[in-house]
Short mmCIF file of C-alpha atoms and ligand atoms in Angstrom, two decimals:
data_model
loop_
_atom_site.label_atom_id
_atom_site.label_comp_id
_atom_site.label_asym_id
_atom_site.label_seq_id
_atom_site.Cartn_x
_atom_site.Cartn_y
_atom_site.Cartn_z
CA UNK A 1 107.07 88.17 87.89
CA UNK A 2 107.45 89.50 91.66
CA UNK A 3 104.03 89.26 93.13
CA UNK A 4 102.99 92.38 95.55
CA UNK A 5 103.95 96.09 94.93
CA UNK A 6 107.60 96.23 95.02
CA UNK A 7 108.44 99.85 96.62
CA UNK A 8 111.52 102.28 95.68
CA UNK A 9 112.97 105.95 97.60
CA UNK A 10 114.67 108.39 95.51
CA UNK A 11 116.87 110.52 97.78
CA UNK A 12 118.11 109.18 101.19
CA UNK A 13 117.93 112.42 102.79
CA UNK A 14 116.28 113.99 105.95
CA UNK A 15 112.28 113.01 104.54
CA UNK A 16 114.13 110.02 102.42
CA UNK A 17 114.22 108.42 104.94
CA UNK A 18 111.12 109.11 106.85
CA UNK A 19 109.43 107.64 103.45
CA UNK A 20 111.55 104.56 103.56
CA UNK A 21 110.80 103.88 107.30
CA UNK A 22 106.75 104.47 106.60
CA UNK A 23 106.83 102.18 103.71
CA UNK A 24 107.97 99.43 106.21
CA UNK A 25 105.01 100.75 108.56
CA UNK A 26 102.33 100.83 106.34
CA UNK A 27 101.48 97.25 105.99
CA UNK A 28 101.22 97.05 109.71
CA UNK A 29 98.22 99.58 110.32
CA UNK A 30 94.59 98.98 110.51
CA UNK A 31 93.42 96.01 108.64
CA UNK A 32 95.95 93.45 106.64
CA UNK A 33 93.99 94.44 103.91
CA UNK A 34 96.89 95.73 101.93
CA UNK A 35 99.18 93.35 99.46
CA UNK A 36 102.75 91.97 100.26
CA UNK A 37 104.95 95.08 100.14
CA UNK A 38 108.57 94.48 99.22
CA UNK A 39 111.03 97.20 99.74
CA UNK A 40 113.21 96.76 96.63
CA UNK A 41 115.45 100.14 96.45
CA UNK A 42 117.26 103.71 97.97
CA UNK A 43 118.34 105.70 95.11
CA UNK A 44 120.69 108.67 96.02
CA UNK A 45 123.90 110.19 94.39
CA UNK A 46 125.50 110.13 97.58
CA UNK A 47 126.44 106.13 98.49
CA UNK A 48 126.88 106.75 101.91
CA UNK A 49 123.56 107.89 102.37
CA UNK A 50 121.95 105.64 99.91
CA UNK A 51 123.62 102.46 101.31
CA UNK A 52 123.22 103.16 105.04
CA UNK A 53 119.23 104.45 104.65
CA UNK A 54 118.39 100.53 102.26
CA UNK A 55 120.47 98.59 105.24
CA UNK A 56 118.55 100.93 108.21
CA UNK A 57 115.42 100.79 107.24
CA UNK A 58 116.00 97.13 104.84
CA UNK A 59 115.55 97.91 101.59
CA UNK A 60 117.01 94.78 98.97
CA UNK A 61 119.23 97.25 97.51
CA UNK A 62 121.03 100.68 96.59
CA UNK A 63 121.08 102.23 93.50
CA UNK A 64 123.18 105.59 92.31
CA UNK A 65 120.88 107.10 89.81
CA UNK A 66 116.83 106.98 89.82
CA UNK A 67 117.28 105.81 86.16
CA UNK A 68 117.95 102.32 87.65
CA UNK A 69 114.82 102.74 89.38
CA UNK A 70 112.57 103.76 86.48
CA UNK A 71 114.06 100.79 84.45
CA UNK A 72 113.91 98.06 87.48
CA UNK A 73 110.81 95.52 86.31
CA UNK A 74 110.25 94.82 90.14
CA UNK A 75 109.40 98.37 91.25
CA UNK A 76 105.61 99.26 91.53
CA UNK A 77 105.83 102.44 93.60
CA UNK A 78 108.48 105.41 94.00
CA UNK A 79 108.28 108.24 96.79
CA UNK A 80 110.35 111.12 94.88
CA UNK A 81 112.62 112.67 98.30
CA UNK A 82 114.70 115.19 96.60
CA UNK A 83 115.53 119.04 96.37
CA UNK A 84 112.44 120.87 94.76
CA UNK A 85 114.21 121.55 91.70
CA UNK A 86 114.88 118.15 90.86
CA UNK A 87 111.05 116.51 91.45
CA UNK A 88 110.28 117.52 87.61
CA UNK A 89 112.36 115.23 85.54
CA UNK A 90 112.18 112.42 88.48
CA UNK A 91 108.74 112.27 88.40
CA UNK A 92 108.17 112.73 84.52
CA UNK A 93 110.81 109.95 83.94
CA UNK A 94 109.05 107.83 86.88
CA UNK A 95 106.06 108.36 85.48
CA UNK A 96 107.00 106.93 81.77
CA UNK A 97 108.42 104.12 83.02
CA UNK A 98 104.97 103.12 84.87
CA UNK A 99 105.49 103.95 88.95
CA UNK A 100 103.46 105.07 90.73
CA UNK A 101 104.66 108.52 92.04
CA UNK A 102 104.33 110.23 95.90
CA UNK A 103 106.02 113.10 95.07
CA UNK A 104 107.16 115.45 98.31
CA UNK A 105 106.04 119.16 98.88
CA UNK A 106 106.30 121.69 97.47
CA UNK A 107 105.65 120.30 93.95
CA UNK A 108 108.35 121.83 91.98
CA UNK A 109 110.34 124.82 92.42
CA UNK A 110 108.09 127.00 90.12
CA UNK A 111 104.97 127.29 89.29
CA UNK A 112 105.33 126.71 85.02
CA UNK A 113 107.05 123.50 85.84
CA UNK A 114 104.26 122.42 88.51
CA UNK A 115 101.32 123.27 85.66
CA UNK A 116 104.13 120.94 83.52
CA UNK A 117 104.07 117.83 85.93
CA UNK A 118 100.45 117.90 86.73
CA UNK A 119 99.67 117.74 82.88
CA UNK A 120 101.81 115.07 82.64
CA UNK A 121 100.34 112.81 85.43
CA UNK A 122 96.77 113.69 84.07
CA UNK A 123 97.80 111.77 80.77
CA UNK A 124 100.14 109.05 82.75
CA UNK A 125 98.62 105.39 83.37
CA UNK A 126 99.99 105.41 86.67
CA UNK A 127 98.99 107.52 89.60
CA UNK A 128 100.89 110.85 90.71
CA UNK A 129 100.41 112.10 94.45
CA UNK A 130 101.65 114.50 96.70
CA UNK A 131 103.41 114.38 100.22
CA UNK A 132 101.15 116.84 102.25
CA UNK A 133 101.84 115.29 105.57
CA UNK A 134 100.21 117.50 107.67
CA UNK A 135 96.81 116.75 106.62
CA UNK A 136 97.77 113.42 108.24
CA UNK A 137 98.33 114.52 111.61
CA UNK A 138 95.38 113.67 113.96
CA UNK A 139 94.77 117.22 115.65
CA UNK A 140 94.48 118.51 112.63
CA UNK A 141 92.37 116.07 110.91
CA UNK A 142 90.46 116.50 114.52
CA UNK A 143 89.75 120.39 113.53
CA UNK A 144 88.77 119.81 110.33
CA UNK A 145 86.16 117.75 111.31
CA UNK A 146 84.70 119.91 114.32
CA UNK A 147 84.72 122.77 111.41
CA UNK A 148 82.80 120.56 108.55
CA UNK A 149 80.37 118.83 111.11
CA UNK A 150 79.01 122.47 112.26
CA UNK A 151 80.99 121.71 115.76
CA UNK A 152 82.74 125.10 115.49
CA UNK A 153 81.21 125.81 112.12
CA UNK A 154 82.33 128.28 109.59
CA UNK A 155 85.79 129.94 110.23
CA UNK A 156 85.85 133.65 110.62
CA UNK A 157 89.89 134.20 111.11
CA UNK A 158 92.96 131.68 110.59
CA UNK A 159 96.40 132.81 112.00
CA UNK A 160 99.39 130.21 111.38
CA UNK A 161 102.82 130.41 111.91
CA UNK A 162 105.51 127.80 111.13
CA UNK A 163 108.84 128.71 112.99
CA UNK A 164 112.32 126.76 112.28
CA UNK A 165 115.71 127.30 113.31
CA UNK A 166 117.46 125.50 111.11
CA UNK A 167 119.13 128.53 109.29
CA UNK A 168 119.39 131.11 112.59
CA UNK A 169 123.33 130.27 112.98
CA UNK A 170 125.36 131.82 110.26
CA UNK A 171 127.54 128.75 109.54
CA UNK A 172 124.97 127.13 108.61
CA UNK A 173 126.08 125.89 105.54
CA UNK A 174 124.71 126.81 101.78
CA UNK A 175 122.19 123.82 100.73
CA UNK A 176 119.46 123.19 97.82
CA UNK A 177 117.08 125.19 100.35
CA UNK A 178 119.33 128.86 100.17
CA UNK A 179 119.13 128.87 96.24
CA UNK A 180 116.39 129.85 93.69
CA UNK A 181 114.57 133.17 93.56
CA UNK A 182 112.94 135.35 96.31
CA UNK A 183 110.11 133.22 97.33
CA UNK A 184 111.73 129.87 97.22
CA UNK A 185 113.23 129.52 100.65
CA UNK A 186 111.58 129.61 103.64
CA UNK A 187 107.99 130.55 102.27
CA UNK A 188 108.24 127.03 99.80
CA UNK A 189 109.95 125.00 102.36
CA UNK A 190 107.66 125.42 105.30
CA UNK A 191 105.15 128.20 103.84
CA UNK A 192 104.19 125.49 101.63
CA UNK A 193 102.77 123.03 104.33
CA UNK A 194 101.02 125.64 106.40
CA UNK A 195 99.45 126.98 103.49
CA UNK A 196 98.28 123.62 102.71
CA UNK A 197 97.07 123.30 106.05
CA UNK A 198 95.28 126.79 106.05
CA UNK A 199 93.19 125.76 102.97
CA UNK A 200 92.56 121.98 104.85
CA UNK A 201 90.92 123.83 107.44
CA UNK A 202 89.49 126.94 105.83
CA UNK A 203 88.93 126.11 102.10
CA UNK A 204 90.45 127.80 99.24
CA UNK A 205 92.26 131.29 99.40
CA UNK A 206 91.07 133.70 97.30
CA UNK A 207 93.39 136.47 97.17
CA UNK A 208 96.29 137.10 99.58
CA UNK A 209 98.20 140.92 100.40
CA UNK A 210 100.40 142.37 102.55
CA UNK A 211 104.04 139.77 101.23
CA UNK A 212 106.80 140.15 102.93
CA UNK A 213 110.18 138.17 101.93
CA UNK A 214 113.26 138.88 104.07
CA UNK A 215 117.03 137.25 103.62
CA UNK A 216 118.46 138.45 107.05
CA UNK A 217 121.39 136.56 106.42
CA UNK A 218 123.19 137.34 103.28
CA UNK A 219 125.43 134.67 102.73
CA UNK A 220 126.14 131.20 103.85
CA UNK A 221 130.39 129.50 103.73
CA UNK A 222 129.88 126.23 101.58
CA UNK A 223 130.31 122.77 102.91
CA UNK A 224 133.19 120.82 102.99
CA UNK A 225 131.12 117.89 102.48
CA UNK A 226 127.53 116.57 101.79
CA UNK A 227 124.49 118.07 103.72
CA UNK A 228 121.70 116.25 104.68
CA UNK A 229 118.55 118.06 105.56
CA UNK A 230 118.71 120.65 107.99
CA UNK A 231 122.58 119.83 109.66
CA UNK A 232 125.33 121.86 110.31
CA UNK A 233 128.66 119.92 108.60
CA UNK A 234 131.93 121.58 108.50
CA UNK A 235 132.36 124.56 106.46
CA UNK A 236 134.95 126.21 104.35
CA UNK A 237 136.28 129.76 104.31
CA UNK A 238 134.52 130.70 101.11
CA UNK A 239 130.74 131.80 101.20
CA UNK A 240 128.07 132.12 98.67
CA UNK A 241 125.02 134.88 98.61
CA UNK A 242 121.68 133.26 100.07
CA UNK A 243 119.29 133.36 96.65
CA UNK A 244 116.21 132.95 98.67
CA UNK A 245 113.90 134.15 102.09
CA UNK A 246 114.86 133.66 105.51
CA UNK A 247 111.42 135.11 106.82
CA UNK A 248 108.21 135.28 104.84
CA UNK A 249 104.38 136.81 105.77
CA UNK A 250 101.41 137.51 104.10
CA UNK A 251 97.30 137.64 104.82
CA UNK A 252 94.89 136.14 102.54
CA UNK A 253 91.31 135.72 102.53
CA UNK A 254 89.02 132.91 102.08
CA UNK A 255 85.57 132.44 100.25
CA UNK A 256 84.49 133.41 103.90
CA UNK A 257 86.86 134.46 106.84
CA UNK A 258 89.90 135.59 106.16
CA UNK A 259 94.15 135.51 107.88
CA UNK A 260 97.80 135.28 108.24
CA UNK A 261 100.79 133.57 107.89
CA UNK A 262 104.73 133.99 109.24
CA UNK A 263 107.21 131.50 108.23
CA UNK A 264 110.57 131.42 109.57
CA UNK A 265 114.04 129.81 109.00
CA UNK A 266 115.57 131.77 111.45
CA UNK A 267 113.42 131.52 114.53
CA UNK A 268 115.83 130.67 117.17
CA UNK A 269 114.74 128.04 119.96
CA UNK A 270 111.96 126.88 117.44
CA UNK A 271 113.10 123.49 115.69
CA UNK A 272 109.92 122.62 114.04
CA UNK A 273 107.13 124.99 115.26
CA UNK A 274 104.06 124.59 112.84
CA UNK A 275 101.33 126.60 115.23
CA UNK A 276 97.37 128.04 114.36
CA UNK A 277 94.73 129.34 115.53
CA UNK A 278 91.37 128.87 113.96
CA UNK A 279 88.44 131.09 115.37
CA UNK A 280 85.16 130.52 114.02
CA UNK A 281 81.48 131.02 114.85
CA UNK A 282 80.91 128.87 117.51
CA UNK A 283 84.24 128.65 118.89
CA UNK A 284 88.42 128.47 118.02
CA UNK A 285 91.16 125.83 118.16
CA UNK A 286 94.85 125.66 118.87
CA UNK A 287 97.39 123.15 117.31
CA UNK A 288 100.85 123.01 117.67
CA UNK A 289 103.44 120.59 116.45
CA UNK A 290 105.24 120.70 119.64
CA UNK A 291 102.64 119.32 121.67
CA UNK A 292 100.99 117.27 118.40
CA UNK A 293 99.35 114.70 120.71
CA UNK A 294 96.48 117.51 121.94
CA UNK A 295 94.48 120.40 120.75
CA UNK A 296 93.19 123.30 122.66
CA UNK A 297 89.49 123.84 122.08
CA UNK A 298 87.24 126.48 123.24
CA UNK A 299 83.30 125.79 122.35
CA UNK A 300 81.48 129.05 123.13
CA UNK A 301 78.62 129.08 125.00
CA UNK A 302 77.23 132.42 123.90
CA UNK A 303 78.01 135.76 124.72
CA UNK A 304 79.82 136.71 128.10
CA UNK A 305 80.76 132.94 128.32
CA UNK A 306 84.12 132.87 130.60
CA UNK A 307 84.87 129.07 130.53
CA UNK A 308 87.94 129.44 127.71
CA UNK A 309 89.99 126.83 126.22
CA UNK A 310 89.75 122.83 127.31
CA UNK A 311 92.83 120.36 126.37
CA UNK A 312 91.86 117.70 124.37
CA UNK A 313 94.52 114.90 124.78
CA UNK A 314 94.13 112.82 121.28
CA UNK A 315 93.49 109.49 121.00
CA UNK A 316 91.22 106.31 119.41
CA UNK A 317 89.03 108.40 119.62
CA UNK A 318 90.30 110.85 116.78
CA UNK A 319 91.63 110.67 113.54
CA UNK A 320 93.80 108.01 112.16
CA UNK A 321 95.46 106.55 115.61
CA UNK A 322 92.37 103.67 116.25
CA UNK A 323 94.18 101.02 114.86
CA UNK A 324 96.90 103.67 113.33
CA UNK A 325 100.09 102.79 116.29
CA UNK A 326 100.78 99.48 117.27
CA UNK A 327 99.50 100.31 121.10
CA UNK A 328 96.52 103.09 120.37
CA UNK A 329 96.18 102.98 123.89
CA UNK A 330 94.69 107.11 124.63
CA UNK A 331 97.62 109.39 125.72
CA UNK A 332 100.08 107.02 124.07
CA UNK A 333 101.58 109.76 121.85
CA UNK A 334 102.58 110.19 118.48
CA UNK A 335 104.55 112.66 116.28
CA UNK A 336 105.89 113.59 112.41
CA UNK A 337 106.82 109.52 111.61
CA UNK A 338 103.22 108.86 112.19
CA UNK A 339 101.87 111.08 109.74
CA UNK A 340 104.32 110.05 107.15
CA UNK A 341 103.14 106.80 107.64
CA UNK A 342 99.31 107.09 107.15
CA UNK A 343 100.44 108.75 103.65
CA UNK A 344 102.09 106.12 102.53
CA UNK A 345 99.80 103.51 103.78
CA UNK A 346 96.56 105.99 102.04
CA UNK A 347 98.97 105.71 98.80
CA UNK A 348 99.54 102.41 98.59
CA UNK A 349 96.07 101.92 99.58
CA UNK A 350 94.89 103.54 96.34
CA UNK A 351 97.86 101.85 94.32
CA UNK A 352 96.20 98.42 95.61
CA UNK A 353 92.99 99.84 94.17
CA UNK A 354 91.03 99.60 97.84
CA UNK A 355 88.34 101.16 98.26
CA UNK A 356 89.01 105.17 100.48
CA UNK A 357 89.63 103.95 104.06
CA UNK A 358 87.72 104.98 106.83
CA UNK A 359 90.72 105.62 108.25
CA UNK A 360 92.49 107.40 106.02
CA UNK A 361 91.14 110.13 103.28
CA UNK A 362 93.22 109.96 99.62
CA UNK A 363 96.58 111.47 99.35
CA UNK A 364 97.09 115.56 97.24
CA UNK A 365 97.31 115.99 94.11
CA UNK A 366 99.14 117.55 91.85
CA UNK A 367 96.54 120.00 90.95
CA UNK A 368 96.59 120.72 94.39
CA UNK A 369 100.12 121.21 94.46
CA UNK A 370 100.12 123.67 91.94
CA UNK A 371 97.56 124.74 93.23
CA UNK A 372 99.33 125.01 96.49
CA UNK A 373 102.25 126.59 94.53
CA UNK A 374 99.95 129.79 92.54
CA UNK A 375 99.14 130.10 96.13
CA UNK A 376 103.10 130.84 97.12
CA UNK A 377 103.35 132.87 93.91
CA UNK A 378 100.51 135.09 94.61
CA UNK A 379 102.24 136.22 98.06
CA UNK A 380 106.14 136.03 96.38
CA UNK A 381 104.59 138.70 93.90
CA UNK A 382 102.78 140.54 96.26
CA UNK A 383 105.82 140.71 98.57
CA UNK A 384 107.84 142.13 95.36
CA UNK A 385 104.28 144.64 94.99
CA UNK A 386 104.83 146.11 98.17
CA UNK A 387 102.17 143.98 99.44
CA UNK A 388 100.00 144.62 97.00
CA UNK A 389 96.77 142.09 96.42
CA UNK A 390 97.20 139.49 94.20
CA UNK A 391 94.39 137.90 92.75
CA UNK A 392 93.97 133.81 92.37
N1 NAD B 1 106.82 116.47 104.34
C1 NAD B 1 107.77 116.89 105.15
O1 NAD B 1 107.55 117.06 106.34
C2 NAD B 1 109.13 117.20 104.60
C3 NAD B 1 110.20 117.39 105.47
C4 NAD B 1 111.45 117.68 104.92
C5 NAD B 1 111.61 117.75 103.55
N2 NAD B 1 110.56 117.58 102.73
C6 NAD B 1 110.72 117.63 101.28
O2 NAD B 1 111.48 116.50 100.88
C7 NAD B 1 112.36 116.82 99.81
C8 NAD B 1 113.79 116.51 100.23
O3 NAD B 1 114.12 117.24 101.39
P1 NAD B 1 115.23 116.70 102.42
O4 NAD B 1 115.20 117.57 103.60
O5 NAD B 1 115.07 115.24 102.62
O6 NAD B 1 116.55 116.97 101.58
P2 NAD B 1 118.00 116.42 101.86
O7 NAD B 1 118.95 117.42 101.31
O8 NAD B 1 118.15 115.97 103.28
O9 NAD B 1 118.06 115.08 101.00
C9 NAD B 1 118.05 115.08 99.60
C10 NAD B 1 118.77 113.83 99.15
O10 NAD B 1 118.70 113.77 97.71
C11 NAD B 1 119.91 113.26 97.24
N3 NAD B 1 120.03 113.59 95.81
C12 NAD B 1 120.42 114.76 95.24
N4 NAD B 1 120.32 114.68 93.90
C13 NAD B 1 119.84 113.44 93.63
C14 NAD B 1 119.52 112.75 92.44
N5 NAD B 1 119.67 113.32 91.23
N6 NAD B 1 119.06 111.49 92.52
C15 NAD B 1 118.91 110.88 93.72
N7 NAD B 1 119.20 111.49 94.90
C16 NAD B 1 119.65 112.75 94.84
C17 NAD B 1 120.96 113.89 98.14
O11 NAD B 1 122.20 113.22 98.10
C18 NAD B 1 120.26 113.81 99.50
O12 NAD B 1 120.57 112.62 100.18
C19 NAD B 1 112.11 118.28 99.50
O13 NAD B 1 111.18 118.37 98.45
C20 NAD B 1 111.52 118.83 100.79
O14 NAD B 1 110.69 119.95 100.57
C21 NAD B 1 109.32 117.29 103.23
#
């Protein structure tokens, strides 16, 4: 019997492949604490993908169908990196077999299949986790922190935004992410992780109002061949109707405080522009994913106070990076791969059966991500309401 937790992919895509690379990370942050790690298999339909991601990022092996990995003795622990609408039977079969499961955002493609999985890994053996990477990046972590510890205390107003690009040029071609129904597109692909990240910071939302779903761009030409993430491959003549929104809004409110949201597929010049503001009684905060190695904080010094926002350039000092990048030297930098990283290391972490890191907090649920999902609902029917208040 292999000793160690062997480690499997599904799906060599765009985040395939940042799982495969963190697996090969994980063992080398903070203490050696965790056991030998073997990187046994890719799984993806597509060869080319599969076999190029297990040689990049040296994995033993490829394999064509995730059945292979569900039956494989040797695997311990499967991150499930495919199109929404496929995590469901993945992660139920997965789960049967014994793997552990990190399953990526959002959980499913709707909500009665979310409620589905998360019964499912509440009776499983093995453990079922979600990819929330975001609550892994240190300025955020940071603001959590200054918001719990009384630092800026309780929040009175939360306005996000989380701007892509990937979908502004109209041959861009159809993918997984244009179909399903109206709330499905941009809202679940991006919506989903700023949403996660409002709640992080500001606790649970109670109600939201004032949807808004837009497809500005009513069709898309199909392929001519396999799309990974977010590129542009060569397209035929023949287009397809977009199922799902370009553009997506809505306000919600909080136990206490309340806010906004704008997600965007079509925001040109903005390739990955997750953004908030956080105000709250002693002060506010500024993130932004373009700039993810400092904050802007403003700590109010009473009424009339002109002294505005300081940069804070992240480093030991903060969340995750003491220990968490093989120089942690301050103002060394750090981006996306890091985060994904300090998931999978918290994952296997709890796989291993160590005890919560100071480092690194547990990985989602899938409570949360239904959770997360009802969330999305709530503003896809409100948007359909005319903006109407939907209760949670
Ligand atoms: N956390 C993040 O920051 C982040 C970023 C991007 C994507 N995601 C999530 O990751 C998931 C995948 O997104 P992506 O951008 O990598 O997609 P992608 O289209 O780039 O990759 C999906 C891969 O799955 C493969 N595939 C399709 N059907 C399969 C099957 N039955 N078995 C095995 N492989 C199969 C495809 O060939 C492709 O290589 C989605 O749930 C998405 O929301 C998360």
């Amino acid at each position: 019997m292999p000793q160690g937790l062997g480690i499997a992919v599904i799906g060599a895509g765009m985040a395939g492949r940042a799982h495969a690379a963190a697996y090969r990370t994980a063992s080398t942050l903070y203490e050696p604490t965790l056991p030998p790690l073997r990187l046994t298999a890719i799984a993806d339909i597509n060869p080319d993908f599969g076999t190029a991601a297990a040689r990049r990022f040296g994995y033993e092996r490829y394999e064509s169908d995730w059945q292979a990995v569900a039956a494989a003795d040797g695997v311990d622990v499967v991150s499930v990196v495919v199109a929404n609408a496929l995590h469901r039977p993945i992660v139920e079969g997965l789960l049967a077999a014994g793997k552990h499961v990190l399953c990526e955002k959002p959980l499913s493609d709707n909500v009665d299949e979310a409620v589905r999985m998360a019964r499912t890994a509440a009776e499983a053996g093995p453990l079922a986790r979600l990819g929330f990477t975001f609550r892994r990046s240190p300025g955020i972590a940071y603001i959590s922190g200054l918001i719990t510890s009384g630092t800026l205390g309780q929040v009175l107003h939360f306005s996000g935004r989380y701007w892509t690009d990937y979908a502004c040029s109209r041959t861009a071609p159809m993918s997984w992410r244009f179909a399903g129904g109206p709330g499905t597109g941009a809202l679940a692909d991006v919506g989903s992780h700023l949403t996660d990240v409002a709640e992080f910071l500001c606790g649970p939302i109670t109600n939201v109002s004032g949807g808004r779903l837009a497809t500005v761009i009513g069709e898309r030409p199909l392929p001519l061949g396999a799309v990974m993430g977010h590129e542009h491959s060569a397209v035929s003549d023949e287009s397809v109707p977009v199922e799902n929104d370009d553009y997506a809004a809505f306000n919600m409110e909080f136990a206490q405080g309340s806010g906004s949201i704008e997600v965007s597929r079509v925001a040109a010049g903005h390739p990955n522009t997750l953004t908030f503001e956080v105000f709250c009684e002693n002060g506010s905060a500024v993130f932004d994913q373009r700039r993810p190695a400092e904050i802007q904080l403003f700590l109010s010094r009473g009424a009339g106070a002109t002294d505005g926002f300081s940069q804070i350039i992240l480093g030991p000092e903060h969340p995750y990076l003491a220990g968490g990048l093989a120089m942690d030297a301050p103002g060394a930098g750090f981006g996306q791969n890091d985060a994904f990283a300090y998931q999978a290391r918290a994952f296997l972490e709890e796989v291993a059966g160590l005890d919560e890191s100071r480092s690194l907090p547990r990985c989602a649920t899938f409570d949360d991500g239904v959770h997360n999902m009802e969330v999305l609902q709530a503003a896809t029917q409100s948007a359909l309401a005319e903006g109407k208040r939907v209760h949670l």
